[in-house]
Coordinates of C-alpha atoms and ligand atoms in Angstrom, one line a residue:
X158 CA -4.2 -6.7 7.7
X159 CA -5.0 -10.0 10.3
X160 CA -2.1 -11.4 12.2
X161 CA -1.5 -13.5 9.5
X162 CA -1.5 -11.7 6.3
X163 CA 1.2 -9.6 8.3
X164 CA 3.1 -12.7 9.2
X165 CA 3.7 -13.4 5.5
X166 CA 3.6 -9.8 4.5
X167 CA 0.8 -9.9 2.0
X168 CA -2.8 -10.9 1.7
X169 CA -3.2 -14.1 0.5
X170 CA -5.7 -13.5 -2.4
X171 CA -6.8 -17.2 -3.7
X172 CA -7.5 -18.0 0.2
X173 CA -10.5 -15.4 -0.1
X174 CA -11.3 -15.9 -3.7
X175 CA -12.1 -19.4 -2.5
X176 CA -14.1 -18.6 0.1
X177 CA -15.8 -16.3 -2.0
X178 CA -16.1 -18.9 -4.4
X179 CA -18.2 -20.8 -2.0
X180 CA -20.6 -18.4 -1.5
X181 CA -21.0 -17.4 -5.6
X182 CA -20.2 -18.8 -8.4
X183 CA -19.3 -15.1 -10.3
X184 CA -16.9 -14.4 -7.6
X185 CA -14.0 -12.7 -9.1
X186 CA -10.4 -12.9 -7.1
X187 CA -8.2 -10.0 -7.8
X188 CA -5.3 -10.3 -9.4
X189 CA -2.5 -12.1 -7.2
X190 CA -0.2 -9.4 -5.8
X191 CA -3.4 -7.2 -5.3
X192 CA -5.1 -6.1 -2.4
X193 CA -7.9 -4.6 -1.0
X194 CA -7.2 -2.0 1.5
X195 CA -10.2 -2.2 3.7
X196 CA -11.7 0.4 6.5
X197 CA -9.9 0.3 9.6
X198 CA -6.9 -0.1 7.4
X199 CA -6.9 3.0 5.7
X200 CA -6.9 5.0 8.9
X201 CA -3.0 4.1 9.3
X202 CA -2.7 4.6 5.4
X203 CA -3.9 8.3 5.8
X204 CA -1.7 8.8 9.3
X205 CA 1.1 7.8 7.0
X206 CA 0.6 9.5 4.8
X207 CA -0.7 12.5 6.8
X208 CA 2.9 12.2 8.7
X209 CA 4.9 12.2 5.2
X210 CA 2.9 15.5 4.0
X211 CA 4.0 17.1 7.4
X212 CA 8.0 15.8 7.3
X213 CA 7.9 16.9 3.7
X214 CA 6.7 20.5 3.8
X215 CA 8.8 21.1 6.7
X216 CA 12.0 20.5 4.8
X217 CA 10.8 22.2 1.7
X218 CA 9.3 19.5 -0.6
X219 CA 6.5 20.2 -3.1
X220 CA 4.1 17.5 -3.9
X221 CA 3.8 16.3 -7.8
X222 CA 1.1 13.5 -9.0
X223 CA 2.3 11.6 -12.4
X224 CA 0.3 9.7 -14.6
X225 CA 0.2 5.8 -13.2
X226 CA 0.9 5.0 -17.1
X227 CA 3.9 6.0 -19.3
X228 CA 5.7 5.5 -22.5
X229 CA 7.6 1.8 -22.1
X230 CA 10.5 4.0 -23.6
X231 CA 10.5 5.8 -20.4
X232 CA 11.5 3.0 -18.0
X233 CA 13.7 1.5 -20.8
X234 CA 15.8 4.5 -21.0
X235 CA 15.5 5.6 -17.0
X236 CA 16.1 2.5 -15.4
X237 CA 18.2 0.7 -17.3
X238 CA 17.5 -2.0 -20.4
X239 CA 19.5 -4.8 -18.2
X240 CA 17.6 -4.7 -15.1
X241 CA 15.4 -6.8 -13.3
X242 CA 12.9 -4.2 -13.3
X243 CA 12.8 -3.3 -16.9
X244 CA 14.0 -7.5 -18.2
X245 CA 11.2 -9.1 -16.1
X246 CA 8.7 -7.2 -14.4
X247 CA 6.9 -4.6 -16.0
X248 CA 3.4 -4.7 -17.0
X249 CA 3.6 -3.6 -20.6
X250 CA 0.9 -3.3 -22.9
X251 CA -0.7 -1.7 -26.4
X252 CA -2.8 0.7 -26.4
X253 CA -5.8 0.9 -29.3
X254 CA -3.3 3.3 -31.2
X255 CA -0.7 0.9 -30.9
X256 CA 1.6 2.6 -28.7
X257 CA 3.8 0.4 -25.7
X258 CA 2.7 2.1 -22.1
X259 CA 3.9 0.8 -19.2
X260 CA 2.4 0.8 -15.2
X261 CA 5.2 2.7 -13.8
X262 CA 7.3 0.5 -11.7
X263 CA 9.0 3.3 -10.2
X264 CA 8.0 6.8 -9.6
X265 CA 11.6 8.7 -10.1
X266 CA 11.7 8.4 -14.2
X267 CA 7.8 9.9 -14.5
X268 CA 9.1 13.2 -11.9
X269 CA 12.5 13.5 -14.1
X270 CA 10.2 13.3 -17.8
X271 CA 7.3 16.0 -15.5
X272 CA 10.7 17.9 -14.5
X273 CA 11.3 18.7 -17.9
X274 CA 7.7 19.0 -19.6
X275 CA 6.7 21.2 -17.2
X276 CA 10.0 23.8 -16.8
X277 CA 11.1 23.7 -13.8
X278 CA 15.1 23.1 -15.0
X279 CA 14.2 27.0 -15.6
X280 CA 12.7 27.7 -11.7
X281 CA 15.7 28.1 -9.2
X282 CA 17.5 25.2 -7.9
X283 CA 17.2 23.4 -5.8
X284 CA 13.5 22.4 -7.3
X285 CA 12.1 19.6 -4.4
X286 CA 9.4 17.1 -4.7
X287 CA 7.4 14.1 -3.0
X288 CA 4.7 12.1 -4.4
X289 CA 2.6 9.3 -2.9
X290 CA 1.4 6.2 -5.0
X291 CA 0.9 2.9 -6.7
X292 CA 3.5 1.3 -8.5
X293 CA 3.6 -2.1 -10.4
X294 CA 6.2 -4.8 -11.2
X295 CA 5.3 -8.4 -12.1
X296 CA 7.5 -10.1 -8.5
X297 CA 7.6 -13.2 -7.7
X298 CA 5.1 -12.6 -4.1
X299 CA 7.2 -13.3 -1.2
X300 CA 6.6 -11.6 1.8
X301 CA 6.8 -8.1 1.3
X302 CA 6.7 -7.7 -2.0
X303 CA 3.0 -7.0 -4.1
X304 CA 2.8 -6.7 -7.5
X305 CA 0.8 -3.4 -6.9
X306 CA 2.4 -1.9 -4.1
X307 CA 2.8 1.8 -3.0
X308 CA 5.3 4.3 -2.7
X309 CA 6.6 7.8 -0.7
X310 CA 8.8 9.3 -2.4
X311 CA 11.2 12.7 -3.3
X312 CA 13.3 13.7 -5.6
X313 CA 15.4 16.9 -5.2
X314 CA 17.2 18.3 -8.6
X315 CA 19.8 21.5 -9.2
X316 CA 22.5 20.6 -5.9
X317 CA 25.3 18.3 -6.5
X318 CA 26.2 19.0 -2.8
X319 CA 27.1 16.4 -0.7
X320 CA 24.9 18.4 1.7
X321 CA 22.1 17.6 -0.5
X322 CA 22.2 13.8 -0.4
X323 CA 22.9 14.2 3.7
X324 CA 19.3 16.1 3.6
X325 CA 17.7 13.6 1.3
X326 CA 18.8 10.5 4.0
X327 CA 18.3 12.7 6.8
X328 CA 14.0 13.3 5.6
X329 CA 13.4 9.7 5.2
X330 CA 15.2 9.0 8.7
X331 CA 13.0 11.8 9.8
X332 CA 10.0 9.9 8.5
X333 CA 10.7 6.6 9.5
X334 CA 11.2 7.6 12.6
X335 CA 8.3 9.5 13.3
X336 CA 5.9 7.2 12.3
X337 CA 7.4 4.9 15.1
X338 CA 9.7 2.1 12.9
X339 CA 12.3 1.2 15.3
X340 CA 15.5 0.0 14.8
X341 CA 16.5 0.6 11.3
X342 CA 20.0 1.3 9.7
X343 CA 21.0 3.5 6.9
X344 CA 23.1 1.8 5.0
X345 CA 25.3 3.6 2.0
X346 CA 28.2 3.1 -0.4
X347 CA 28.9 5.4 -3.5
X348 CA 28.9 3.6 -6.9
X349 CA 31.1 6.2 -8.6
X350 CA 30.7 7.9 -11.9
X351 CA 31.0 7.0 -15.5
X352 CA 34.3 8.6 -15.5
X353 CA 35.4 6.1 -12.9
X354 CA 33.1 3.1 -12.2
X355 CA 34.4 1.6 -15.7
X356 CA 37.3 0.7 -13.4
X357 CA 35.8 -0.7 -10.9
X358 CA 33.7 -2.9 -13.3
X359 CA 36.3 -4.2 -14.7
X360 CA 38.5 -4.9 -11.3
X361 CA 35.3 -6.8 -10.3
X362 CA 34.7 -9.0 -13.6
X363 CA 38.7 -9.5 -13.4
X364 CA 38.4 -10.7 -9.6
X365 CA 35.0 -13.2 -10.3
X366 CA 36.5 -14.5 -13.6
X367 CA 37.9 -17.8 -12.3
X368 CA 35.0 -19.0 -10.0
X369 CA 32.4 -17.7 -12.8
X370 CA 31.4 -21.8 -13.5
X371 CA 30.4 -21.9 -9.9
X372 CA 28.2 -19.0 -9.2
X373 CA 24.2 -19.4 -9.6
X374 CA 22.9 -18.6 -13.2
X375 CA 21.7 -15.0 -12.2
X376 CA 25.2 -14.1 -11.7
X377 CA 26.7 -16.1 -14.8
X378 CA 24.0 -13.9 -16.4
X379 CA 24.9 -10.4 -14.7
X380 CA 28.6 -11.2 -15.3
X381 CA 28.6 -9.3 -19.0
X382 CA 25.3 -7.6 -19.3
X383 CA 25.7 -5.6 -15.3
X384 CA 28.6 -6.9 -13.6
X385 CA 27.9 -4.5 -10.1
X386 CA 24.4 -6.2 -9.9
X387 CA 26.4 -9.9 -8.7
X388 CA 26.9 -7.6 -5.8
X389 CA 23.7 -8.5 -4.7
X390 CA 23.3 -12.0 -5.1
X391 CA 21.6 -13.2 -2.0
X392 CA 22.4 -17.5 -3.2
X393 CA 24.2 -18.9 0.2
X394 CA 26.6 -21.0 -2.0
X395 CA 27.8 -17.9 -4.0
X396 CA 28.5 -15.7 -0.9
X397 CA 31.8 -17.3 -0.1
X398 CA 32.9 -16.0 -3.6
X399 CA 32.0 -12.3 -2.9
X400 CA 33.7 -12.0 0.5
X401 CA 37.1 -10.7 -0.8
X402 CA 35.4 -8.6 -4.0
X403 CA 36.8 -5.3 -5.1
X404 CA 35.1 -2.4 -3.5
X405 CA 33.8 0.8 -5.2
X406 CA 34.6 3.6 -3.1
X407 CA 38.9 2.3 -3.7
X408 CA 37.9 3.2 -7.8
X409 CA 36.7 7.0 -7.1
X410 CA 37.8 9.4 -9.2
X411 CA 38.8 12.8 -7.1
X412 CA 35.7 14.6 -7.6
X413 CA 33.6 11.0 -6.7
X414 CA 36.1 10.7 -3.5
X415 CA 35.2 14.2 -2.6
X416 CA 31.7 13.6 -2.4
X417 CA 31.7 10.4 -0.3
X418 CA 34.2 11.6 2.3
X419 CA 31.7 14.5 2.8
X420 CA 28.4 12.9 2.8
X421 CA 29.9 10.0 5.5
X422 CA 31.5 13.1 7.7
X423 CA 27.9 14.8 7.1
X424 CA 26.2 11.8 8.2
X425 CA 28.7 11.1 11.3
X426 CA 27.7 14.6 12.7
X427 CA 23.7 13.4 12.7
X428 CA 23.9 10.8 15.7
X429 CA 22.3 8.6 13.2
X430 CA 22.9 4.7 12.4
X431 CA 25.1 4.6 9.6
X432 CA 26.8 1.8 7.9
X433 CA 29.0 1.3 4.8
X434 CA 27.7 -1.6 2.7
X435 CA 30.5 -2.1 0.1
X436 CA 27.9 -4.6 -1.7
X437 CA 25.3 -1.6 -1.6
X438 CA 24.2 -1.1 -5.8
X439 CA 20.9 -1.2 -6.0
X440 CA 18.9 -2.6 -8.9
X441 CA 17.7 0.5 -10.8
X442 CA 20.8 1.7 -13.5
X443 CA 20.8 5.9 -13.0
X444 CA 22.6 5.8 -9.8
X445 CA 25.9 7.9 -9.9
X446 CA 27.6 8.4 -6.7
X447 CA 25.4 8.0 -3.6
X448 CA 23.4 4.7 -3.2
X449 CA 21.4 4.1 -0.1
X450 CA 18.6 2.0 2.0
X451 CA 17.3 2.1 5.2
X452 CA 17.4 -1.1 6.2
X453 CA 15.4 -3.3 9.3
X454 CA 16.0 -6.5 9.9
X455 CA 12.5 -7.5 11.5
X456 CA 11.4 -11.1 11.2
X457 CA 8.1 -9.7 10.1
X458 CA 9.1 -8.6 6.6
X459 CA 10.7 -11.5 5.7
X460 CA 13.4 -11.5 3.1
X461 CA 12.3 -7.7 2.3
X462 CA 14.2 -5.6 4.8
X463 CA 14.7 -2.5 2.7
X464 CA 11.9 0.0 3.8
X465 CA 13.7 3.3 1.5
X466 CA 15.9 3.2 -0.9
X467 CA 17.3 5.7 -3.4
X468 CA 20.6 7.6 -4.2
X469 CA 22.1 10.5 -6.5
X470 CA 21.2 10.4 -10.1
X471 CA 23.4 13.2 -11.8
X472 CA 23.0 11.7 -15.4
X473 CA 19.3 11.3 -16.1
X474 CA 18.0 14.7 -16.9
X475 CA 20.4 14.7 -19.6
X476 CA 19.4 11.3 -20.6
X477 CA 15.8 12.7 -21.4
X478 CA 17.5 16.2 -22.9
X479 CA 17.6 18.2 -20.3
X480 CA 20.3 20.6 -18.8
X481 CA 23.0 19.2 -16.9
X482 CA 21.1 18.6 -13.4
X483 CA 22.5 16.7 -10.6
X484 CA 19.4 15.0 -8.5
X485 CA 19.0 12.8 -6.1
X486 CA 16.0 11.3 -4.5
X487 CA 14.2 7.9 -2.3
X488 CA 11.1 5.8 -2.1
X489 CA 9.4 4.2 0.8
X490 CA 7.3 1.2 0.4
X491 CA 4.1 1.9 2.2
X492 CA 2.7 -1.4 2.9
X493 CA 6.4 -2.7 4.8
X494 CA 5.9 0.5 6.4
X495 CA 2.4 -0.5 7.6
X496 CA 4.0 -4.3 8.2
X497 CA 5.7 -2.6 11.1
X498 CA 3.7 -0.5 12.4
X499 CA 0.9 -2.8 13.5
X500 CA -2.8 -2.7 15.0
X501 CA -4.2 0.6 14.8
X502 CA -7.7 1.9 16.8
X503 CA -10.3 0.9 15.4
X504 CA -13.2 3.8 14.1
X505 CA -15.7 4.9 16.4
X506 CA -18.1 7.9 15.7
X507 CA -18.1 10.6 18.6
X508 CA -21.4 10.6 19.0
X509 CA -24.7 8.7 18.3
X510 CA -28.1 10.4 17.6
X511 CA -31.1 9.1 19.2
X512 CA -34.7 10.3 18.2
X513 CA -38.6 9.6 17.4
X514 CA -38.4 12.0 14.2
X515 CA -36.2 10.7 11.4
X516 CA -36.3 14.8 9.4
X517 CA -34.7 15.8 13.1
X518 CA -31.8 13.5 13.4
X519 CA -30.9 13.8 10.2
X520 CA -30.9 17.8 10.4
X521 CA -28.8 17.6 14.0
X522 CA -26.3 14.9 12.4
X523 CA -25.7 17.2 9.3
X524 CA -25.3 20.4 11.6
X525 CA -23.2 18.3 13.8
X526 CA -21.0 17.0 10.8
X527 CA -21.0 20.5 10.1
X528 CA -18.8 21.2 13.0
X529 CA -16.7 18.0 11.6
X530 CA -18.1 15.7 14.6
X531 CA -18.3 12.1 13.5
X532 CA -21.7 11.2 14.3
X533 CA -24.0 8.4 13.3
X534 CA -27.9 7.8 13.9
X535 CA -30.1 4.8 13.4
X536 CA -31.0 3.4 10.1
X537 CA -34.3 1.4 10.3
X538 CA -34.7 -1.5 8.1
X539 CA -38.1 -0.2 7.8
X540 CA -39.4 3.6 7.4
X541 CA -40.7 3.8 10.7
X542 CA -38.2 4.8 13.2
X543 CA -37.1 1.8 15.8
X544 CA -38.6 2.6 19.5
X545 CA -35.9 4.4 21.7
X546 CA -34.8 1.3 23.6
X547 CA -34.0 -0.1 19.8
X548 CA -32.2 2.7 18.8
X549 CA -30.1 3.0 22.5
X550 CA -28.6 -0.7 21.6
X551 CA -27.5 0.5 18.1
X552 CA -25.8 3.8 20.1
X553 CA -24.0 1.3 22.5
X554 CA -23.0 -1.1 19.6
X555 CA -21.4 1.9 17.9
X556 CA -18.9 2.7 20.6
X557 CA -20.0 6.5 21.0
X558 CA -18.7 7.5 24.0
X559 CA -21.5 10.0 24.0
X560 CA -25.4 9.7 23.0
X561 CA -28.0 12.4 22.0
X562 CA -31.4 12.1 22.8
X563 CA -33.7 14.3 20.4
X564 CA -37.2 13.3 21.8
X565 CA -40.7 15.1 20.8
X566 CA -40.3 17.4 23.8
X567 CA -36.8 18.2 24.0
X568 CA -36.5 19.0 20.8
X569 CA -40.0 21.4 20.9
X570 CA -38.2 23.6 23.6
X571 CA -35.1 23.9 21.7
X572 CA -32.5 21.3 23.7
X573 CA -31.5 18.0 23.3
X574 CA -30.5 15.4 26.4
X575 CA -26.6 14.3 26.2
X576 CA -25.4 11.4 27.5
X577 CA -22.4 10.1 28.6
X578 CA -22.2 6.4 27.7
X579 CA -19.6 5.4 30.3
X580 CA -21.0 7.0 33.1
X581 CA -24.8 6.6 32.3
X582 CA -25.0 10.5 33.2
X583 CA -27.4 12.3 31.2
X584 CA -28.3 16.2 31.4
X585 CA -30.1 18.8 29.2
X586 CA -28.7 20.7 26.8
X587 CA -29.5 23.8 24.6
X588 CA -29.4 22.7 20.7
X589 CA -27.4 25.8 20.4
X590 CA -24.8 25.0 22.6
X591 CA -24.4 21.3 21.5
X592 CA -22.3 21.3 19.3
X593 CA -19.2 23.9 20.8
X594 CA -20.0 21.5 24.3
X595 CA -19.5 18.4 22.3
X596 CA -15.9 19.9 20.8
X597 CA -15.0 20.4 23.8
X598 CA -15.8 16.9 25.2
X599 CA -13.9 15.4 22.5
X600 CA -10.7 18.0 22.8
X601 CA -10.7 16.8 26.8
X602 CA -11.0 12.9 25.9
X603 CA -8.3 13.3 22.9
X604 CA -5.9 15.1 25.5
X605 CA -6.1 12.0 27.5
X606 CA -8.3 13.8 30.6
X607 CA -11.0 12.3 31.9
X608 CA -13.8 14.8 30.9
X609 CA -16.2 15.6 33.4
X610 CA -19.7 13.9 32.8
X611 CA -22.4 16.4 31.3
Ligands
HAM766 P1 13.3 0.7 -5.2 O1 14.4 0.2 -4.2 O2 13.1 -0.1 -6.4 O3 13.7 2.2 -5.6 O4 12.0 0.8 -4.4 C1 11.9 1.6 -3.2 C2 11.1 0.9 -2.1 O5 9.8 0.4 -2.6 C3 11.8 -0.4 -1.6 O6 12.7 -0.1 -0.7 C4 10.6 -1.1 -1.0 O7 10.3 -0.7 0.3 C5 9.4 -0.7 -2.0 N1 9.2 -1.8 -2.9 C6 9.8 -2.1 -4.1 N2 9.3 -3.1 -4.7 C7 8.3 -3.6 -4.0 C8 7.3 -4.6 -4.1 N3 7.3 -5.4 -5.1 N4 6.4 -4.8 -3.1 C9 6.4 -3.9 -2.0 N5 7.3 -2.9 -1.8 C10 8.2 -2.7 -2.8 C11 12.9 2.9 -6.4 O8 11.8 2.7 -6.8 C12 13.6 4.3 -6.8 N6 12.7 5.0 -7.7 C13 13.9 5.1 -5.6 C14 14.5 6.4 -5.9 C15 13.9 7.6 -5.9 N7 15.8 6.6 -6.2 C16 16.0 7.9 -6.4 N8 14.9 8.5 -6.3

């Protein structure tokens, strides 16, 4: 993304429809909340992502792919009828045989339904997955927020260990900071269970009754169908009415109290930022217990600060008939991610092929990209090759640090003249050898040596 797109945290789509617009009449914009991800983008996509397959397998986690698409019943019954998520923002639709799917707006229901369908309550806990992907919700676009965005996630089912949940926080800490987001907070609370939160939803209703006339509609709206939700009214005028609110973690029941005073001494023992948020409840309804987000508070991401969020959901495999299973999981939004982590290097092949004879290059650029060296030659707009001066602008254009020359005569005595573009060096070279000499200019160059000129 430009400066600017990261500035406001998403592409701005009907700025480049219209220009396309001036250029064609049959330009189509994509849909707003939708992006492109263009080359030199996608490299930091796939180190991302690269990065989360690494962090993953070394603590255990197996990767699962869903279907994008679901049964709307799904969400309903996963995420809760009285949320924001399932109320407002999910792109529903029929299909020819009638049937409501939804675009998944959240990855964890789609693992808990695969969970079940495909046994593995029956393979020994704990059972621990990731998955990588795009997810949908109709959002008002601020900045941070798409209405397709993308999401690295795990889930981790069969341990109602505090231990479990520690490990869960302690891989997307891992993450996070290995892909190089400073200064970042986990932040946590525990929400209780349904043997004690009824408490604490009532203690809260009881405490917001009186100033209910003066809080914004949202919250006047919460304050029967899902009171814990006011918790995270972000209205300035409201804020002076939740300052003395009730707080979950006084409701606990023994076994909930157990847990938390674990998890936080767990956590303590990790050197990690850590912060109890007694207004942490996050918007999605299958939280029991644990609730957390890692949190940064960069300018750049605007009023969407939460990078990962997630929690324990001990209830929901029994919602969709499964086995008592206590779970708990996270997700990572990829593009905030990307928001943070900035300008990347921008693609350059290794090396750029030079020659009179068009069946040669192409032979020495496939046995080159054999050897998995990035290498480009010159593509005449004509048939006829471009004269060697031509094609030695396109090499420098390209950034190559290094060039091959193929010419009539080298390539008749079985060699091939390298050169180094920087130092203008040039020296003969045995096709045979080229490609083992080239690995190990590249190997020297990546290891931040300065390789010696051929
Ligand atoms: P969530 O908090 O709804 O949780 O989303 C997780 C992350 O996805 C957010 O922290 C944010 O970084 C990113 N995200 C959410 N909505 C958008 C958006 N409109 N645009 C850009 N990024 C967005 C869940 O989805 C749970 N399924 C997490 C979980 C897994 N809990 C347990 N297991």
């Amino acid at each position: 993304m430009s400066g600017a797109e990261q500035e406001s945290g998403h592409r701005d789509n009907s700025t480049e429809g219209s220009r396309q617009q001036s250029t064609s009449q049959v330009a189509i914009k994509p849909p707003r909340g939708t992006y492109d991800i263009l080359p030199g983008e996608t490299d930091a996509w796939q180190r991302l992502e690269s990065l989360a397959r690494e962090v993953f397998l070394a603590a255990g986690y197996r990767e699962i792919r869903n279907p994008i698409f679901e049964h709307t019943e799904l969400f309903k019954r996963a995420v809760g009828e009285t949320t924001d998520i399932v109320n407002k923002e999910m792109y529903t639709f029929t299909d020819k045989s009638d049937r409501s799917l939804t675009l998944r707006p959240e990855g964890t229901a789609g693992v808990v339904r695969a969970y079940l369908n495909g046994g593995m309550h029956r393979w020994s806990a704990p059972v621990k997955l990731w998955y990588a992907g795009p997810m949908f919700r109709y959002e008002s676009l601020k900045a941070g927020r798409q209405r397709q965005f993308n999401q690295i996630g795990l889930e981790a089912f069969g341990s109602a260990s505090a231990l479990m949940d520690a490990e869960v926080i302690m891989v997307a800490h891992a993450l996070l900071s290995k892909a190089g987001v400073n200064n970042f907070r986990v932040e946590i609370n525990s929400i209780g269970c349904s043997a004690c939160r009824p408490a604490f939803r009532e203690a809260l209703k009881a405490h917001l009754a009186p100033c209910l006339g003066e809080l914004c509609t949202d919250c006047q709206d919460r304050y029967e169908r899902n009171p814990l939700r006011m918790l995270d009214c972000k209205v300035k005028a409201d804020q002076s009415h939740y300052q003395d609110v009730p707080v979950s973690v006084d409701f606990l029941c023994n076994d909930c109290s157990e847990h938390w005073h674990e998890l936080t001494s767990l956590l303590n023992a990790q050197q990690i930022k850590t912060v109890y948020n007694k207004r942490l409840v996050r918007g999605l309804d299958y939280y029991t217990k644990t609730v957390f987000e890692l949190v940064c508070d960069d300018p750049r991401l605007g009023v969407s600060s939460t990078l990962c969020g997630g929690g324990r959901y001990d209830n929901l495999v029994e919602v969709f008939g499964g086995p008592p299973t206590p779970a708990a999981g996270w997700a990572a939004g990829v593009e905030r991610l990307l928001i943070l982590l900035g300008g990347q290097p921008a693609y350059r092949p290794d090396v750029f092929i030079v020659s009179a004879n068009q069946a040669e290059a192409l032979k020495l650029a496939c046995e080159l990209r054999a050897e998995n060296i990035i290498c480009e030659l010159d593509y005449p707009t004509r048939t006829a090759m471009r004269s060697f001066s031509k094609q030695l602008q396109q090499a420098n254009k390209s950034s190559a640090p290094w060039t091959v020359i193929a010419g009539e005569e080298e390539l008749a005595s079985g060699a091939v003249a390298l050169k180094d573009m920087s130092a203008g060096s040039q020296q003969r070279v045995a096709r045979s050898e080229l490609g083992r000499l080239l690995h190990d200019l590249i190997n020297t160059q990546k290891a931040g040596q300065t390789p010696a000129s051929p």
